[in-house]
Amino acid sequence: MNKFSRLKMDPIRSVDEITGSRRLRRMRKASWSRRLVQENHLRVEDLIWPIFLVEGENRKDPVEAMPGVYRYSVDLAVREAERAAKLGIPAIATFPNIGIKKRDVTGSAILDPDNLINQASRAIKAAVPEIGIITDVALDPFTSHGHDGILRDGVILNDETVAQVAEAAVLQAAAGADIIAPSDMMDGRIGAIRDSLDANGFQDVAIMSYATKFASVFYGPYREAIGTGTLLTGDKKTYYVDPANSDEAVREAEQDLLEGADMLMVKPGLPYLDIIRRLKDEFAMPTFAYQVSGEYSMIKAAAANGWLDGEKAMLETLLAFKRAGCDGILTYFAPEAAQLLRA
Ligand code: PBG
């Protein structure tokens, strides 16, 4: 009989008497033994790199609120994709910052087969076929008000938005996207996108659902990056999940899986590790976190002030996602982390 079963059978004996010889520090005493018992590992293969696009040529514009992050014109985005592929990063995710004149109330430019996001997919697919391309299918970069849906009389219209997004997904697949990632949180979007992809011969294009996207403050710097920060009126609480809710997040994920999602994503990441764990335990599906712009900027800002070791903070947070149950992480740190992991 081992000590654990004795402990259960004999509650009268003191815990101290039974476990006195247990010392959890034994395995921590040296680097070799710590490595031997390490439960989770961060690998380059876990990383997805979100990159920002801008119109024009030979442009690399810094995003002020995200030190080290840039908006790339398509020609330079291709080179960045090449660099990512060489580092072993499996996939990139693209986000466009389109000219203000092309944005309108319904986000109609999302239906332009040659819009910035589709141009980039075509160019990257042709030059770097070995990297996976994930496209965000949402209206916010294309609307004059920065919302993810069609806005009429102060209301975000669910079904009209879904129809438009499902059409845009087909254009994105035709341009070379391997994974469509709807981030708008409209009800029924996954099923509609699956149907329209299948009807147009894109059965092999996968869907990564932003299954539980919370109405978070941590998207702030991203909105500067794609130019929606100053446009956005009100907030996104009528379509993103309340940060207070966890059961609702499970229902969102379940719904998306029933509609045909291949992968789940939780966004933001670090403040929502509990949600990641719940989804992984509940559904055992490929589960991803998006370490969003504000999470990136917090670490960069603290590091720039000398308050934190930025590299170590980056690696610790990325590993935390693995421990919480993630199969991979969308992170602006991807190339930096990949370089360190390969060294
Ligand atoms: C919206 C979208 C957002 C992000 C990506 N797509 C959030 C928003 O603006 O409301 C956030 C990404 C980040 O903060 O890094 N479709």
Coordinates of C-alpha atoms and ligand atoms in Angstrom, one line a residue:
M1 CA 0.0 0.0 0.0
N2 CA 1.5 3.3 -1.0
K3 CA 1.4 6.5 1.0
F4 CA -1.4 8.0 -1.0
S5 CA -3.9 5.2 -0.3
R6 CA -2.8 5.2 3.3
L7 CA -3.6 8.9 3.5
K8 CA -7.1 8.3 2.2
M9 CA -7.8 5.3 4.4
D10 CA -6.4 6.7 7.6
P11 CA -7.5 10.3 8.1
I12 CA -6.5 10.2 11.7
R13 CA -2.8 10.1 11.1
S14 CA -1.4 13.5 10.5
V15 CA -0.6 14.5 7.0
D16 CA 2.9 15.5 8.2
E17 CA 3.6 12.0 9.5
I18 CA 2.7 10.4 6.2
T19 CA 4.2 12.9 3.7
G20 CA 7.2 14.0 5.8
S21 CA 9.6 12.4 3.4
R22 CA 8.1 14.0 0.3
R23 CA 10.2 16.9 -1.0
L24 CA 8.9 18.5 -4.2
R25 CA 12.1 20.5 -4.5
R26 CA 14.1 17.4 -5.3
M27 CA 13.2 17.5 -9.0
R28 CA 13.9 21.2 -9.1
K29 CA 17.4 21.0 -7.9
A30 CA 19.2 21.2 -11.3
S31 CA 18.6 22.2 -14.8
W32 CA 18.8 18.6 -16.1
S33 CA 16.1 17.4 -13.6
R34 CA 13.9 20.4 -14.3
R35 CA 14.1 19.7 -18.0
L36 CA 13.4 16.0 -17.4
V37 CA 10.1 16.8 -15.6
Q38 CA 9.0 19.8 -17.7
E39 CA 5.4 19.2 -18.6
N40 CA 4.8 21.8 -21.3
H41 CA 7.0 23.1 -24.1
L42 CA 6.8 26.1 -26.4
R43 CA 7.9 25.4 -30.0
V44 CA 8.2 27.5 -33.1
E45 CA 5.4 25.3 -34.5
D46 CA 3.0 26.8 -31.9
L47 CA 3.3 30.3 -33.3
I48 CA 1.0 32.1 -35.7
W49 CA 2.1 35.6 -36.7
P50 CA -0.5 38.3 -37.2
I51 CA 0.8 41.0 -39.7
F52 CA -0.7 44.3 -40.7
L53 CA -1.0 45.4 -44.4
V54 CA -1.0 48.8 -45.9
E55 CA -1.6 50.0 -49.5
G56 CA 1.3 51.2 -51.6
E57 CA 4.8 49.9 -52.3
N58 CA 7.9 49.5 -50.2
R59 CA 6.1 50.8 -47.1
K60 CA 6.9 49.8 -43.6
D61 CA 5.0 52.1 -41.3
P62 CA 5.5 51.7 -37.5
V63 CA 2.4 51.2 -35.3
E64 CA 3.1 53.6 -32.6
A65 CA 1.3 51.8 -29.8
M66 CA 3.1 48.5 -30.7
P67 CA 6.8 49.0 -30.7
G68 CA 8.5 46.7 -33.2
V69 CA 5.2 46.1 -35.1
Y70 CA 4.7 47.6 -38.6
R71 CA 2.2 47.8 -41.4
Y72 CA 3.7 46.4 -44.6
S73 CA 2.8 47.0 -48.2
V74 CA 2.2 43.8 -50.0
D75 CA 5.7 43.6 -51.6
L76 CA 7.3 43.8 -48.1
A77 CA 4.7 41.5 -46.5
V78 CA 5.8 38.8 -48.9
R79 CA 9.3 39.2 -47.7
E80 CA 8.1 39.1 -44.1
A81 CA 6.2 35.9 -44.9
E82 CA 9.4 34.5 -46.3
R83 CA 11.3 35.4 -43.2
A84 CA 8.6 33.7 -41.0
A85 CA 8.7 30.6 -43.1
K86 CA 12.5 30.4 -42.8
L87 CA 12.1 30.7 -39.0
G88 CA 9.7 27.7 -39.1
I89 CA 6.6 29.7 -38.2
P90 CA 3.7 27.6 -39.7
A91 CA 1.2 30.3 -40.5
I92 CA 0.6 34.0 -40.7
A93 CA -2.7 36.0 -40.2
T94 CA -3.2 39.1 -42.2
F95 CA -5.0 42.3 -41.2
P96 CA -5.5 45.2 -43.6
N97 CA -5.4 49.0 -43.1
I98 CA -7.2 50.3 -46.2
G99 CA -7.5 53.8 -47.4
I100 CA -10.2 55.8 -45.6
K101 CA -12.0 56.6 -48.8
K102 CA -12.6 53.0 -49.5
R103 CA -14.4 52.5 -46.2
D104 CA -18.2 52.9 -46.1
V105 CA -21.2 52.2 -44.0
T106 CA -21.6 48.5 -45.1
G107 CA -17.9 47.7 -45.5
S108 CA -18.5 47.0 -49.2
A109 CA -14.7 46.8 -50.0
I110 CA -14.6 43.4 -48.3
L111 CA -16.4 42.2 -51.5
D112 CA -13.7 43.5 -53.8
P113 CA -11.8 40.4 -55.0
D114 CA -8.7 42.5 -55.4
N115 CA -8.8 44.3 -52.0
L116 CA -5.7 44.6 -49.9
I117 CA -6.2 41.4 -48.0
N118 CA -6.8 39.4 -51.2
Q119 CA -3.9 41.0 -53.0
A120 CA -1.6 40.0 -50.1
S121 CA -2.9 36.4 -50.1
R122 CA -2.3 36.0 -53.8
A123 CA 1.2 37.4 -53.6
I124 CA 2.2 35.5 -50.5
K125 CA 0.8 32.2 -51.8
A126 CA 2.7 32.6 -55.1
A127 CA 6.0 33.5 -53.4
V128 CA 5.9 31.4 -50.2
P129 CA 3.6 28.5 -50.8
E130 CA 4.9 26.7 -47.7
I131 CA 3.4 29.1 -45.2
G132 CA -0.3 28.8 -44.1
I133 CA -2.4 31.9 -44.7
I134 CA -5.1 32.8 -42.3
T135 CA -7.4 35.7 -43.2
D136 CA -9.7 37.6 -40.9
V137 CA -13.1 37.9 -42.4
A138 CA -14.7 40.8 -40.6
L139 CA -16.1 44.1 -41.7
D140 CA -14.3 46.4 -39.3
P141 CA -11.3 47.3 -41.5
F142 CA -13.8 48.2 -44.3
T143 CA -16.5 50.1 -42.5
S144 CA -16.5 53.9 -42.0
H145 CA -17.6 53.3 -38.3
G146 CA -15.1 50.6 -37.3
H147 CA -17.8 48.1 -36.4
D148 CA -17.7 44.4 -37.4
G149 CA -21.2 44.5 -38.8
I150 CA -23.5 46.5 -41.0
L151 CA -24.8 49.3 -38.9
R152 CA -28.3 50.7 -39.4
D153 CA -30.1 53.1 -37.0
G154 CA -27.6 52.3 -34.3
V155 CA -28.1 48.6 -34.6
I156 CA -25.6 46.0 -35.9
L157 CA -27.5 43.8 -38.3
N158 CA -26.7 40.1 -37.8
D159 CA -28.1 38.3 -40.8
E160 CA -27.1 40.9 -43.4
T161 CA -23.6 40.9 -42.0
V162 CA -23.4 37.1 -42.1
A163 CA -24.4 37.0 -45.7
Q164 CA -21.7 39.5 -46.6
V165 CA -19.0 37.8 -44.6
A166 CA -19.9 34.4 -46.1
E167 CA -19.5 35.9 -49.6
A168 CA -16.2 37.6 -48.6
A169 CA -14.9 34.3 -47.3
V170 CA -15.2 32.7 -50.8
L171 CA -13.2 35.6 -52.3
Q172 CA -10.5 35.1 -49.6
A173 CA -10.4 31.4 -50.3
A174 CA -10.1 32.1 -54.0
A175 CA -7.2 34.4 -53.3
G176 CA -5.3 31.7 -51.5
A177 CA -6.4 31.8 -47.8
D178 CA -6.0 28.3 -46.2
I179 CA -7.9 29.2 -43.1
I180 CA -10.8 31.6 -42.8
A181 CA -11.0 33.2 -39.4
P182 CA -14.3 35.1 -38.8
S183 CA -13.8 37.5 -35.9
D184 CA -17.1 39.4 -36.0
M185 CA -19.1 37.3 -33.5
M186 CA -22.3 37.4 -35.5
D187 CA -24.6 34.5 -34.8
G188 CA -24.7 31.8 -37.5
R189 CA -21.6 33.0 -39.3
I190 CA -19.7 29.7 -39.1
G191 CA -22.4 27.7 -40.7
A192 CA -23.0 30.3 -43.4
I193 CA -19.3 30.5 -44.2
R194 CA -19.0 26.7 -44.3
D195 CA -21.9 26.4 -46.7
S196 CA -20.7 29.1 -49.1
L197 CA -17.1 27.7 -49.1
D198 CA -18.4 24.2 -49.9
A199 CA -20.8 25.5 -52.5
N200 CA -17.9 27.1 -54.3
G201 CA -15.5 24.2 -54.2
F202 CA -13.5 25.2 -51.2
Q203 CA -14.2 22.1 -49.1
D204 CA -10.5 22.0 -48.0
V205 CA -10.4 25.5 -46.6
A206 CA -10.6 25.4 -42.9
I207 CA -12.4 27.7 -40.4
M208 CA -10.8 29.0 -37.3
S209 CA -13.6 30.4 -35.2
Y210 CA -12.9 33.4 -33.0
A211 CA -15.3 31.4 -30.9
T212 CA -15.1 33.4 -27.8
K213 CA -14.1 37.0 -28.4
F214 CA -14.6 39.1 -25.4
A215 CA -15.6 42.8 -25.4
S216 CA -12.1 43.8 -24.2
V217 CA -10.1 46.9 -23.7
F218 CA -7.0 45.1 -24.8
Y219 CA -7.7 45.6 -28.5
G220 CA -6.8 49.3 -28.3
P221 CA -3.4 49.3 -30.1
Y222 CA -4.8 47.1 -32.9
R223 CA -7.4 49.7 -33.7
E224 CA -4.6 52.2 -34.2
A225 CA -2.9 49.6 -36.5
I226 CA -5.8 49.2 -38.8
G227 CA -7.1 52.7 -38.4
T228 CA -10.4 52.1 -36.7
G229 CA -9.5 53.7 -33.4
T230 CA -10.7 57.1 -34.3
L231 CA -13.6 55.9 -36.4
L232 CA -15.3 53.7 -33.8
T233 CA -18.4 55.0 -32.3
G234 CA -19.7 53.3 -29.1
D235 CA -18.4 49.9 -28.2
K236 CA -18.8 46.3 -29.4
K237 CA -20.8 45.0 -26.4
T238 CA -23.8 44.0 -28.4
Y239 CA -21.8 41.3 -30.3
Y240 CA -18.7 40.4 -28.3
V241 CA -18.9 38.3 -25.1
D242 CA -19.1 39.9 -21.7
P243 CA -15.7 39.5 -19.9
A244 CA -17.7 38.4 -16.9
N245 CA -19.1 35.3 -18.6
S246 CA -17.6 31.8 -18.8
D247 CA -20.6 29.5 -19.4
E248 CA -21.6 31.7 -22.3
A249 CA -18.1 31.3 -23.8
V250 CA -18.6 27.5 -23.8
R251 CA -22.0 27.9 -25.5
E252 CA -20.4 30.1 -28.2
A253 CA -17.8 27.5 -28.8
E254 CA -20.3 24.7 -28.9
Q255 CA -22.4 26.5 -31.4
D256 CA -19.5 27.2 -33.7
L257 CA -18.4 23.6 -33.6
L258 CA -21.9 22.4 -34.4
E259 CA -21.9 24.8 -37.4
G260 CA -18.6 23.3 -38.6
A261 CA -15.6 25.2 -37.1
D262 CA -12.4 23.2 -37.4
M263 CA -10.5 25.2 -34.7
L264 CA -11.4 27.4 -31.8
M265 CA -9.8 30.6 -30.6
V266 CA -10.0 32.5 -27.4
K267 CA -9.3 36.2 -27.5
P268 CA -7.8 38.0 -25.7
G269 CA -5.4 35.5 -24.3
L270 CA -3.7 35.9 -20.9
P271 CA -6.7 37.3 -19.0
Y272 CA -8.8 34.4 -20.3
L273 CA -6.6 31.3 -19.6
D274 CA -9.5 29.8 -17.7
I275 CA -11.7 29.9 -20.8
I276 CA -9.0 28.2 -22.8
R277 CA -8.8 25.4 -20.3
R278 CA -12.5 25.0 -20.2
L279 CA -12.8 24.8 -24.0
K280 CA -10.0 22.3 -24.3
D281 CA -11.4 20.1 -21.6
E282 CA -14.9 20.3 -22.9
F283 CA -14.4 19.9 -26.7
A284 CA -10.8 18.5 -27.2
M285 CA -10.6 20.5 -30.4
P286 CA -7.6 22.4 -31.8
T287 CA -7.6 25.4 -29.5
F288 CA -5.8 28.7 -30.0
A289 CA -5.3 31.9 -28.1
Y290 CA -4.8 35.3 -29.6
Q291 CA -2.3 37.2 -27.5
V292 CA -3.8 40.6 -28.6
S293 CA -2.2 43.9 -29.2
G294 CA -2.7 45.3 -25.7
E295 CA -1.1 42.3 -24.2
Y296 CA 1.9 42.8 -26.5
S297 CA 2.1 46.5 -25.8
M298 CA 2.0 46.0 -22.0
I299 CA 5.0 43.8 -22.1
K300 CA 6.9 46.0 -24.5
A301 CA 6.1 49.1 -22.5
A302 CA 7.3 47.6 -19.2
A303 CA 10.4 46.3 -20.9
A304 CA 11.2 49.7 -22.5
N305 CA 11.0 51.2 -19.0
G306 CA 13.3 48.6 -17.5
W307 CA 10.5 47.3 -15.3
L308 CA 10.4 43.8 -16.7
D309 CA 12.7 41.6 -18.7
G310 CA 10.8 41.7 -21.9
E311 CA 12.1 38.5 -23.4
K312 CA 11.5 36.4 -20.4
A313 CA 8.0 37.9 -19.9
M314 CA 7.2 37.1 -23.6
L315 CA 8.3 33.5 -23.2
E316 CA 6.6 33.0 -19.9
T317 CA 3.3 34.2 -21.3
L318 CA 3.6 32.1 -24.4
L319 CA 4.3 29.0 -22.3
A320 CA 1.4 29.8 -20.1
F321 CA -0.9 29.4 -23.1
K322 CA 0.5 25.9 -23.7
R323 CA -0.1 25.0 -20.1
A324 CA -3.7 26.3 -20.3
G325 CA -4.4 23.9 -23.1
C326 CA -3.5 25.8 -26.3
D327 CA -2.3 24.1 -29.4
G328 CA -1.0 27.3 -30.7
I329 CA -0.9 31.1 -30.2
L330 CA -1.5 34.1 -32.5
T331 CA 1.1 36.5 -31.3
Y332 CA 2.9 39.7 -32.5
F333 CA 5.9 38.2 -30.8
A334 CA 6.1 35.3 -33.2
P335 CA 9.3 36.2 -35.1
E336 CA 11.1 37.3 -31.9
A337 CA 10.1 34.2 -30.0
A338 CA 10.9 32.0 -33.0
Q339 CA 14.4 33.4 -33.2
L340 CA 15.0 32.8 -29.5
L341 CA 13.5 29.3 -29.6
R342 CA 15.8 28.4 -32.5
A343 CA 18.9 29.8 -31.0
Ligands
PBG1 C1 -12.1 42.9 -35.2 C2 -10.7 42.5 -34.7 C3 -10.2 42.9 -33.5 C4 -8.9 42.4 -33.4 C5 -8.7 41.7 -34.6 N1 -9.8 41.8 -35.4 C6 -10.8 43.6 -32.3 C7 -11.5 44.9 -32.5 O1 -11.0 45.8 -33.1 O2 -12.6 45.0 -31.9 C8 -8.0 42.6 -32.3 C9 -6.6 42.1 -32.4 C10 -5.6 42.7 -31.4 O3 -6.0 43.5 -30.5 O4 -4.5 42.3 -31.5 N2 -12.6 42.1 -36.2

